mmCIF file of C-alpha atoms in Angstrom:
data_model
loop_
_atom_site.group_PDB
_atom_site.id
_atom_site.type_symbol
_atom_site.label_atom_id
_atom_site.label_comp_id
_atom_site.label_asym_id
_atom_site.label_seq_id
_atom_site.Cartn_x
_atom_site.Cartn_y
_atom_site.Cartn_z
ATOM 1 C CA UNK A 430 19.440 37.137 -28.929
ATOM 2 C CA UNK A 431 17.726 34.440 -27.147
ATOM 3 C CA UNK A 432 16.814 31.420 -28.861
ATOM 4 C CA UNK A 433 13.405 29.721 -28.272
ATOM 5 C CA UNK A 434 12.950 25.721 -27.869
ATOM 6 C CA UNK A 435 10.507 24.268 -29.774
ATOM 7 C CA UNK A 436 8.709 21.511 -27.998
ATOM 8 C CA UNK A 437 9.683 18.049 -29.851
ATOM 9 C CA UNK A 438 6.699 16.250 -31.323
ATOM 10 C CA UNK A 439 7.380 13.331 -28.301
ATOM 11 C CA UNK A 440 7.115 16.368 -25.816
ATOM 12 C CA UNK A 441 3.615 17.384 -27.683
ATOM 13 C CA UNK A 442 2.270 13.648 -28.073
ATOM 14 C CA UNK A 443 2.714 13.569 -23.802
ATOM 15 C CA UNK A 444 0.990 16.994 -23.349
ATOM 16 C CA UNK A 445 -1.791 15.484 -25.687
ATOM 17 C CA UNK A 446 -2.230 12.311 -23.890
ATOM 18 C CA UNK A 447 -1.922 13.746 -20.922
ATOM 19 C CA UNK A 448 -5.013 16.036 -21.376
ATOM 20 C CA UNK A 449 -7.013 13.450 -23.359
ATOM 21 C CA UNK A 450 -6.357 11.185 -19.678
ATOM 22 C CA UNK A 451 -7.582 13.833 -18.107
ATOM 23 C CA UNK A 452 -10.769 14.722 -20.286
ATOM 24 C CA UNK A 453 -11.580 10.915 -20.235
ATOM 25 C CA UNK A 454 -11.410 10.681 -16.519
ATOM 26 C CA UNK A 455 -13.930 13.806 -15.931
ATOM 27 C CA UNK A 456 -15.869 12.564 -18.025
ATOM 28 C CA UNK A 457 -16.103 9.312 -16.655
ATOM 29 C CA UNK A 458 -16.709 10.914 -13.782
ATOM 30 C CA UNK A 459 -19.465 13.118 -14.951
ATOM 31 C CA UNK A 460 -20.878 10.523 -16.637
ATOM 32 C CA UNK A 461 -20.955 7.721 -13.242
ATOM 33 C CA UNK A 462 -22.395 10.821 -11.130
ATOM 34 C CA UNK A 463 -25.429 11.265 -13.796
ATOM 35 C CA UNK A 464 -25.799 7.344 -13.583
ATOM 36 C CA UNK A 465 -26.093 7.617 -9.696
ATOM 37 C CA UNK A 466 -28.654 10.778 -10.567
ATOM 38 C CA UNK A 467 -30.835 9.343 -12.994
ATOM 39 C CA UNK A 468 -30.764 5.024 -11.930
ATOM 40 C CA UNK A 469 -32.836 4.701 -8.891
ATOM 41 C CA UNK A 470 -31.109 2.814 -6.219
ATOM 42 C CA UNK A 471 -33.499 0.638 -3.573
ATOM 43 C CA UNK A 472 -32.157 1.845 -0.441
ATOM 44 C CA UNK A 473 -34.282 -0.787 1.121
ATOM 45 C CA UNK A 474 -32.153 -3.522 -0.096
ATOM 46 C CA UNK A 475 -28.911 -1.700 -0.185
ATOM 47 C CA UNK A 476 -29.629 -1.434 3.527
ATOM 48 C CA UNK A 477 -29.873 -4.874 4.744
ATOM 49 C CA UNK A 478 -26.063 -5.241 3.549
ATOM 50 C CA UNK A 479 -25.665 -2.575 6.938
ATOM 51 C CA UNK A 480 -22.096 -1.050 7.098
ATOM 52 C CA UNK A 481 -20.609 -3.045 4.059
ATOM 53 C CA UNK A 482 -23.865 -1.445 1.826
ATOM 54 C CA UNK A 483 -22.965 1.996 2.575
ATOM 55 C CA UNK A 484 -19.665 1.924 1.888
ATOM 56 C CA UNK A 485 -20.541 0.394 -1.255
ATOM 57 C CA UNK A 486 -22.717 2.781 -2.096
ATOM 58 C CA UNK A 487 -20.541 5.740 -1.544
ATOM 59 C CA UNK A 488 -17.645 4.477 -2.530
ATOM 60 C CA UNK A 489 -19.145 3.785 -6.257
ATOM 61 C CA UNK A 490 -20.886 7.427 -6.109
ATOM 62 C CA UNK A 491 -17.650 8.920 -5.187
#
């Protein structure tokens, strides 16, 4: 007879804050890529910065 381990309420607590990290983070992921989608962005300007504006701008949308 083999006798099961029952996870210890610490060992559930981690697995549940673990997956609530990782909901939050897609999320917040989800939710910057809609802002990039749906706020215009004046290229125009963004491109005067040269180099240092692009990387801006994809860094933040990535």
């Amino acid at each position: 007879m083999t006798a099961t381990q029952d996870p210890t309420p610490t060992q559930e607590a981690r697995k549940r804050r673990s997956f609530l990290q990782v909901a939050l983070t897609l999320g917040a992921l989800g939710a910057l890529s809609a802002l990039f989608l749906l706020v215009p962005i004046d290229y125009e300007a963004v491109g005067g910065w040269g180099y240092l504006g692009v990387f801006v701008v994809v860094f933040i949308a990535t």
